[in-house]
Amino acid sequence: VARTRNPTSMVLGWQVEFADDTLLGGPVSWISLVRLRHATSRRYLGIRPPKDGKGGNQLYVTTDISDPNTIFRFQTDNERAVYIQYDSFVFLYHVRTDTIVYGKSGETYLRKQYAGFEKKEKITTLKWDRAPLYK
């Protein structure tokens, strides 16, 4: 039986890296340009504007560290502190598209491969996602 993932699992984690130097460590300020790197896949989050100018922006992940669509900055409605505090509420601001990333209110994300499961289908209809199996 496959175990479900803990919400604090690194499968769900993102690392913050400075855009100019991925090896540079230290506090992140409100004006710091950063990239978000998925902890397990090692891919960077990016936003692609629509090619034809119609429709919305599209989130994607890439291994290309030079992709300018992967650069973000954190924003807040209260910028009193120079550096971002541990428990700060932040907005994810995308530099190239001049937009803020947010989830739709009231909608729960459901992976496409599990879309039929809410209809109480048998668990055998789910495709294995290659997660480690335990006894």
mmCIF file of the C-alpha atoms, coordinates in Angstrom:
data_MODEL
# 
_entry.id   MODEL 
# 
loop_
_atom_site.group_PDB 
_atom_site.id 
_atom_site.type_symbol 
_atom_site.label_atom_id 
_atom_site.label_alt_id 
_atom_site.label_comp_id 
_atom_site.label_asym_id 
_atom_site.label_entity_id 
_atom_site.label_seq_id 
_atom_site.pdbx_PDB_ins_code 
_atom_site.Cartn_x 
_atom_site.Cartn_y 
_atom_site.Cartn_z 
_atom_site.occupancy 
_atom_site.B_iso_or_equiv 
_atom_site.pdbx_formal_charge 
_atom_site.auth_seq_id 
_atom_site.auth_comp_id 
_atom_site.auth_asym_id 
_atom_site.auth_atom_id 
_atom_site.pdbx_PDB_model_num 
ATOM 1   C CA . VAL A 1 1   ? 0.000   0.000  0.000   1.00 0.00 ? 1   VAL A CA 1 
ATOM 2   C CA . ALA A 1 2   ? 1.354   3.423  -0.912  1.00 0.00 ? 2   ALA A CA 1 
ATOM 3   C CA . ARG A 1 3   ? 1.390   5.965  1.894   1.00 0.00 ? 3   ARG A CA 1 
ATOM 4   C CA . THR A 1 4   ? -0.137  9.363  1.351   1.00 0.00 ? 4   THR A CA 1 
ATOM 5   C CA . ARG A 1 5   ? 2.226   12.294 1.497   1.00 0.00 ? 5   ARG A CA 1 
ATOM 6   C CA . ASN A 1 6   ? 2.526   14.423 4.572   1.00 0.00 ? 6   ASN A CA 1 
ATOM 7   C CA . PRO A 1 7   ? 1.762   18.117 3.836   1.00 0.00 ? 7   PRO A CA 1 
ATOM 8   C CA . THR A 1 8   ? 5.177   18.989 5.285   1.00 0.00 ? 8   THR A CA 1 
ATOM 9   C CA . SER A 1 9   ? 6.909   16.584 2.922   1.00 0.00 ? 9   SER A CA 1 
ATOM 10  C CA . MET A 1 10  ? 9.716   17.999 0.748   1.00 0.00 ? 10  MET A CA 1 
ATOM 11  C CA . VAL A 1 11  ? 7.735   16.770 -2.260  1.00 0.00 ? 11  VAL A CA 1 
ATOM 12  C CA . LEU A 1 12  ? 5.663   19.903 -1.690  1.00 0.00 ? 12  LEU A CA 1 
ATOM 13  C CA . GLY A 1 13  ? 8.612   22.157 -0.799  1.00 0.00 ? 13  GLY A CA 1 
ATOM 14  C CA . TRP A 1 14  ? 10.215  25.001 -2.738  1.00 0.00 ? 14  TRP A CA 1 
ATOM 15  C CA . GLN A 1 15  ? 13.685  26.417 -2.154  1.00 0.00 ? 15  GLN A CA 1 
ATOM 16  C CA . VAL A 1 16  ? 14.310  30.139 -2.512  1.00 0.00 ? 16  VAL A CA 1 
ATOM 17  C CA . GLU A 1 17  ? 17.487  30.959 -4.446  1.00 0.00 ? 17  GLU A CA 1 
ATOM 18  C CA . PHE A 1 18  ? 18.880  34.378 -5.266  1.00 0.00 ? 18  PHE A CA 1 
ATOM 19  C CA . ALA A 1 19  ? 18.540  34.993 -9.010  1.00 0.00 ? 19  ALA A CA 1 
ATOM 20  C CA . ASP A 1 20  ? 22.046  36.466 -9.350  1.00 0.00 ? 20  ASP A CA 1 
ATOM 21  C CA . ASP A 1 21  ? 23.917  33.783 -7.419  1.00 0.00 ? 21  ASP A CA 1 
ATOM 22  C CA . THR A 1 22  ? 22.316  30.447 -6.532  1.00 0.00 ? 22  THR A CA 1 
ATOM 23  C CA . LEU A 1 23  ? 25.087  29.673 -4.030  1.00 0.00 ? 23  LEU A CA 1 
ATOM 24  C CA . LEU A 1 24  ? 24.668  32.943 -2.117  1.00 0.00 ? 24  LEU A CA 1 
ATOM 25  C CA . GLY A 1 25  ? 22.954  32.502 1.206   1.00 0.00 ? 25  GLY A CA 1 
ATOM 26  C CA . GLY A 1 26  ? 21.483  34.973 3.639   1.00 0.00 ? 26  GLY A CA 1 
ATOM 27  C CA . PRO A 1 27  ? 18.314  36.882 4.407   1.00 0.00 ? 27  PRO A CA 1 
ATOM 28  C CA . VAL A 1 28  ? 15.962  37.765 1.567   1.00 0.00 ? 28  VAL A CA 1 
ATOM 29  C CA . SER A 1 29  ? 14.868  41.389 1.329   1.00 0.00 ? 29  SER A CA 1 
ATOM 30  C CA . TRP A 1 30  ? 11.741  42.764 -0.313  1.00 0.00 ? 30  TRP A CA 1 
ATOM 31  C CA . ILE A 1 31  ? 13.761  43.896 -3.341  1.00 0.00 ? 31  ILE A CA 1 
ATOM 32  C CA . SER A 1 32  ? 15.714  40.631 -3.765  1.00 0.00 ? 32  SER A CA 1 
ATOM 33  C CA . LEU A 1 33  ? 15.237  38.877 -7.097  1.00 0.00 ? 33  LEU A CA 1 
ATOM 34  C CA . VAL A 1 34  ? 14.750  35.157 -6.478  1.00 0.00 ? 34  VAL A CA 1 
ATOM 35  C CA . ARG A 1 35  ? 13.992  31.892 -8.201  1.00 0.00 ? 35  ARG A CA 1 
ATOM 36  C CA . LEU A 1 36  ? 11.822  29.171 -6.665  1.00 0.00 ? 36  LEU A CA 1 
ATOM 37  C CA . ARG A 1 37  ? 13.280  25.695 -7.096  1.00 0.00 ? 37  ARG A CA 1 
ATOM 38  C CA . HIS A 1 38  ? 11.190  22.604 -6.448  1.00 0.00 ? 38  HIS A CA 1 
ATOM 39  C CA . ALA A 1 39  ? 12.952  20.609 -3.748  1.00 0.00 ? 39  ALA A CA 1 
ATOM 40  C CA . THR A 1 40  ? 12.580  17.147 -5.263  1.00 0.00 ? 40  THR A CA 1 
ATOM 41  C CA . SER A 1 41  ? 12.439  17.705 -9.027  1.00 0.00 ? 41  SER A CA 1 
ATOM 42  C CA . ARG A 1 42  ? 15.094  20.487 -8.910  1.00 0.00 ? 42  ARG A CA 1 
ATOM 43  C CA . ARG A 1 43  ? 13.100  22.478 -11.514 1.00 0.00 ? 43  ARG A CA 1 
ATOM 44  C CA . TYR A 1 44  ? 12.424  26.202 -11.401 1.00 0.00 ? 44  TYR A CA 1 
ATOM 45  C CA . LEU A 1 45  ? 8.947   27.723 -11.304 1.00 0.00 ? 45  LEU A CA 1 
ATOM 46  C CA . GLY A 1 46  ? 8.211   30.047 -14.192 1.00 0.00 ? 46  GLY A CA 1 
ATOM 47  C CA . ILE A 1 47  ? 5.337   31.997 -15.705 1.00 0.00 ? 47  ILE A CA 1 
ATOM 48  C CA . ARG A 1 48  ? 4.842   32.049 -19.444 1.00 0.00 ? 48  ARG A CA 1 
ATOM 49  C CA . PRO A 1 49  ? 2.786   34.898 -20.893 1.00 0.00 ? 49  PRO A CA 1 
ATOM 50  C CA . PRO A 1 50  ? 0.267   33.894 -23.591 1.00 0.00 ? 50  PRO A CA 1 
ATOM 51  C CA . LYS A 1 51  ? 1.848   33.739 -27.052 1.00 0.00 ? 51  LYS A CA 1 
ATOM 52  C CA . ASP A 1 52  ? -1.016  35.452 -28.848 1.00 0.00 ? 52  ASP A CA 1 
ATOM 53  C CA . GLY A 1 53  ? -1.725  37.983 -26.099 1.00 0.00 ? 53  GLY A CA 1 
ATOM 54  C CA . LYS A 1 54  ? -5.037  36.280 -25.331 1.00 0.00 ? 54  LYS A CA 1 
ATOM 55  C CA . GLY A 1 55  ? -5.825  34.287 -22.241 1.00 0.00 ? 55  GLY A CA 1 
ATOM 56  C CA . GLY A 1 56  ? -3.955  34.163 -18.968 1.00 0.00 ? 56  GLY A CA 1 
ATOM 57  C CA . ASN A 1 57  ? -0.393  33.464 -17.956 1.00 0.00 ? 57  ASN A CA 1 
ATOM 58  C CA . GLN A 1 58  ? 0.668   29.845 -17.578 1.00 0.00 ? 58  GLN A CA 1 
ATOM 59  C CA . LEU A 1 59  ? 2.694   28.360 -14.728 1.00 0.00 ? 59  LEU A CA 1 
ATOM 60  C CA . TYR A 1 60  ? 5.368   25.843 -15.700 1.00 0.00 ? 60  TYR A CA 1 
ATOM 61  C CA . VAL A 1 61  ? 8.617   24.331 -14.415 1.00 0.00 ? 61  VAL A CA 1 
ATOM 62  C CA . THR A 1 62  ? 11.962  24.227 -16.183 1.00 0.00 ? 62  THR A CA 1 
ATOM 63  C CA . THR A 1 63  ? 15.565  23.177 -15.639 1.00 0.00 ? 63  THR A CA 1 
ATOM 64  C CA . ASP A 1 64  ? 16.825  26.274 -17.510 1.00 0.00 ? 64  ASP A CA 1 
ATOM 65  C CA . ILE A 1 65  ? 18.376  28.570 -14.905 1.00 0.00 ? 65  ILE A CA 1 
ATOM 66  C CA . SER A 1 66  ? 18.840  31.338 -17.489 1.00 0.00 ? 66  SER A CA 1 
ATOM 67  C CA . ASP A 1 67  ? 15.105  31.516 -18.294 1.00 0.00 ? 67  ASP A CA 1 
ATOM 68  C CA . PRO A 1 68  ? 14.028  35.116 -17.482 1.00 0.00 ? 68  PRO A CA 1 
ATOM 69  C CA . ASN A 1 69  ? 10.476  33.898 -16.810 1.00 0.00 ? 69  ASN A CA 1 
ATOM 70  C CA . THR A 1 70  ? 11.688  32.228 -13.578 1.00 0.00 ? 70  THR A CA 1 
ATOM 71  C CA . ILE A 1 71  ? 12.538  35.441 -11.701 1.00 0.00 ? 71  ILE A CA 1 
ATOM 72  C CA . PHE A 1 72  ? 10.266  36.520 -8.864  1.00 0.00 ? 72  PHE A CA 1 
ATOM 73  C CA . ARG A 1 73  ? 10.257  38.925 -5.947  1.00 0.00 ? 73  ARG A CA 1 
ATOM 74  C CA . PHE A 1 74  ? 8.321   38.797 -2.682  1.00 0.00 ? 74  PHE A CA 1 
ATOM 75  C CA . GLN A 1 75  ? 5.892   41.617 -1.904  1.00 0.00 ? 75  GLN A CA 1 
ATOM 76  C CA . THR A 1 76  ? 3.766   42.517 1.047   1.00 0.00 ? 76  THR A CA 1 
ATOM 77  C CA . ASP A 1 77  ? 1.228   45.151 1.946   1.00 0.00 ? 77  ASP A CA 1 
ATOM 78  C CA . ASN A 1 78  ? 3.437   46.151 4.901   1.00 0.00 ? 78  ASN A CA 1 
ATOM 79  C CA . GLU A 1 79  ? 7.062   46.827 3.954   1.00 0.00 ? 79  GLU A CA 1 
ATOM 80  C CA . ARG A 1 80  ? 8.349   48.222 7.256   1.00 0.00 ? 80  ARG A CA 1 
ATOM 81  C CA . ALA A 1 81  ? 11.067  45.598 7.675   1.00 0.00 ? 81  ALA A CA 1 
ATOM 82  C CA . VAL A 1 82  ? 14.047  45.519 5.339   1.00 0.00 ? 82  VAL A CA 1 
ATOM 83  C CA . TYR A 1 83  ? 14.239  41.723 5.409   1.00 0.00 ? 83  TYR A CA 1 
ATOM 84  C CA . ILE A 1 84  ? 11.400  39.232 5.204   1.00 0.00 ? 84  ILE A CA 1 
ATOM 85  C CA . GLN A 1 85  ? 10.562  37.893 8.642   1.00 0.00 ? 85  GLN A CA 1 
ATOM 86  C CA . TYR A 1 86  ? 9.936   34.170 9.218   1.00 0.00 ? 86  TYR A CA 1 
ATOM 87  C CA . ASP A 1 87  ? 6.174   34.477 9.739   1.00 0.00 ? 87  ASP A CA 1 
ATOM 88  C CA . SER A 1 88  ? 5.522   37.207 7.149   1.00 0.00 ? 88  SER A CA 1 
ATOM 89  C CA . PHE A 1 89  ? 2.567   37.090 4.789   1.00 0.00 ? 89  PHE A CA 1 
ATOM 90  C CA . VAL A 1 90  ? 3.968   37.598 1.295   1.00 0.00 ? 90  VAL A CA 1 
ATOM 91  C CA . PHE A 1 91  ? 2.754   37.848 -2.271  1.00 0.00 ? 91  PHE A CA 1 
ATOM 92  C CA . LEU A 1 92  ? 4.703   36.165 -5.053  1.00 0.00 ? 92  LEU A CA 1 
ATOM 93  C CA . TYR A 1 93  ? 5.392   38.870 -7.634  1.00 0.00 ? 93  TYR A CA 1 
ATOM 94  C CA . HIS A 1 94  ? 6.544   37.814 -11.122 1.00 0.00 ? 94  HIS A CA 1 
ATOM 95  C CA . VAL A 1 95  ? 8.986   40.385 -12.471 1.00 0.00 ? 95  VAL A CA 1 
ATOM 96  C CA . ARG A 1 96  ? 8.681   39.839 -16.230 1.00 0.00 ? 96  ARG A CA 1 
ATOM 97  C CA . THR A 1 97  ? 4.879   39.826 -16.455 1.00 0.00 ? 97  THR A CA 1 
ATOM 98  C CA . ASP A 1 98  ? 4.367   42.358 -13.635 1.00 0.00 ? 98  ASP A CA 1 
ATOM 99  C CA . THR A 1 99  ? 1.784   40.087 -11.997 1.00 0.00 ? 99  THR A CA 1 
ATOM 100 C CA . ILE A 1 100 ? 1.147   38.507 -8.611  1.00 0.00 ? 100 ILE A CA 1 
ATOM 101 C CA . VAL A 1 101 ? 0.666   34.732 -8.398  1.00 0.00 ? 101 VAL A CA 1 
ATOM 102 C CA . TYR A 1 102 ? -2.303  33.590 -6.361  1.00 0.00 ? 102 TYR A CA 1 
ATOM 103 C CA . GLY A 1 103 ? -4.630  30.611 -6.116  1.00 0.00 ? 103 GLY A CA 1 
ATOM 104 C CA . LYS A 1 104 ? -8.290  30.803 -6.890  1.00 0.00 ? 104 LYS A CA 1 
ATOM 105 C CA . SER A 1 105 ? -10.262 31.292 -3.719  1.00 0.00 ? 105 SER A CA 1 
ATOM 106 C CA . GLY A 1 106 ? -12.373 28.355 -2.634  1.00 0.00 ? 106 GLY A CA 1 
ATOM 107 C CA . GLU A 1 107 ? -10.972 25.906 -5.184  1.00 0.00 ? 107 GLU A CA 1 
ATOM 108 C CA . THR A 1 108 ? -9.153  22.787 -4.089  1.00 0.00 ? 108 THR A CA 1 
ATOM 109 C CA . TYR A 1 109 ? -6.385  21.531 -6.361  1.00 0.00 ? 109 TYR A CA 1 
ATOM 110 C CA . LEU A 1 110 ? -6.845  17.996 -7.625  1.00 0.00 ? 110 LEU A CA 1 
ATOM 111 C CA . ARG A 1 111 ? -4.231  16.326 -9.809  1.00 0.00 ? 111 ARG A CA 1 
ATOM 112 C CA . LYS A 1 112 ? -5.600  15.396 -13.225 1.00 0.00 ? 112 LYS A CA 1 
ATOM 113 C CA . GLN A 1 113 ? -4.677  11.744 -12.805 1.00 0.00 ? 113 GLN A CA 1 
ATOM 114 C CA . TYR A 1 114 ? -6.928  11.593 -9.706  1.00 0.00 ? 114 TYR A CA 1 
ATOM 115 C CA . ALA A 1 115 ? -9.856  13.461 -11.252 1.00 0.00 ? 115 ALA A CA 1 
ATOM 116 C CA . GLY A 1 116 ? -12.145 10.413 -11.357 1.00 0.00 ? 116 GLY A CA 1 
ATOM 117 C CA . PHE A 1 117 ? -11.385 9.295  -7.825  1.00 0.00 ? 117 PHE A CA 1 
ATOM 118 C CA . GLU A 1 118 ? -13.839 11.675 -6.177  1.00 0.00 ? 118 GLU A CA 1 
ATOM 119 C CA . LYS A 1 119 ? -16.616 9.651  -7.815  1.00 0.00 ? 119 LYS A CA 1 
ATOM 120 C CA . LYS A 1 120 ? -15.821 6.858  -5.337  1.00 0.00 ? 120 LYS A CA 1 
ATOM 121 C CA . GLU A 1 121 ? -14.219 4.651  -7.955  1.00 0.00 ? 121 GLU A CA 1 
ATOM 122 C CA . LYS A 1 122 ? -12.084 1.766  -6.832  1.00 0.00 ? 122 LYS A CA 1 
ATOM 123 C CA . ILE A 1 123 ? -8.546  2.576  -5.782  1.00 0.00 ? 123 ILE A CA 1 
ATOM 124 C CA . THR A 1 124 ? -7.320  0.200  -8.498  1.00 0.00 ? 124 THR A CA 1 
ATOM 125 C CA . THR A 1 125 ? -8.316  2.810  -11.092 1.00 0.00 ? 125 THR A CA 1 
ATOM 126 C CA . LEU A 1 126 ? -5.602  5.165  -9.821  1.00 0.00 ? 126 LEU A CA 1 
ATOM 127 C CA . LYS A 1 127 ? -2.315  5.167  -11.698 1.00 0.00 ? 127 LYS A CA 1 
ATOM 128 C CA . TRP A 1 128 ? 0.787   4.650  -9.527  1.00 0.00 ? 128 TRP A CA 1 
ATOM 129 C CA . ASP A 1 129 ? 2.814   7.875  -9.404  1.00 0.00 ? 129 ASP A CA 1 
ATOM 130 C CA . ARG A 1 130 ? 6.115   6.106  -8.584  1.00 0.00 ? 130 ARG A CA 1 
ATOM 131 C CA . ALA A 1 131 ? 6.024   7.073  -4.905  1.00 0.00 ? 131 ALA A CA 1 
ATOM 132 C CA . PRO A 1 132 ? 8.002   4.726  -2.610  1.00 0.00 ? 132 PRO A CA 1 
ATOM 133 C CA . LEU A 1 133 ? 5.997   1.771  -1.377  1.00 0.00 ? 133 LEU A CA 1 
ATOM 134 C CA . TYR A 1 134 ? 6.077   0.550  2.233   1.00 0.00 ? 134 TYR A CA 1 
ATOM 135 C CA . LYS A 1 135 ? 4.826   -2.572 3.970   1.00 0.00 ? 135 LYS A CA 1 
# 
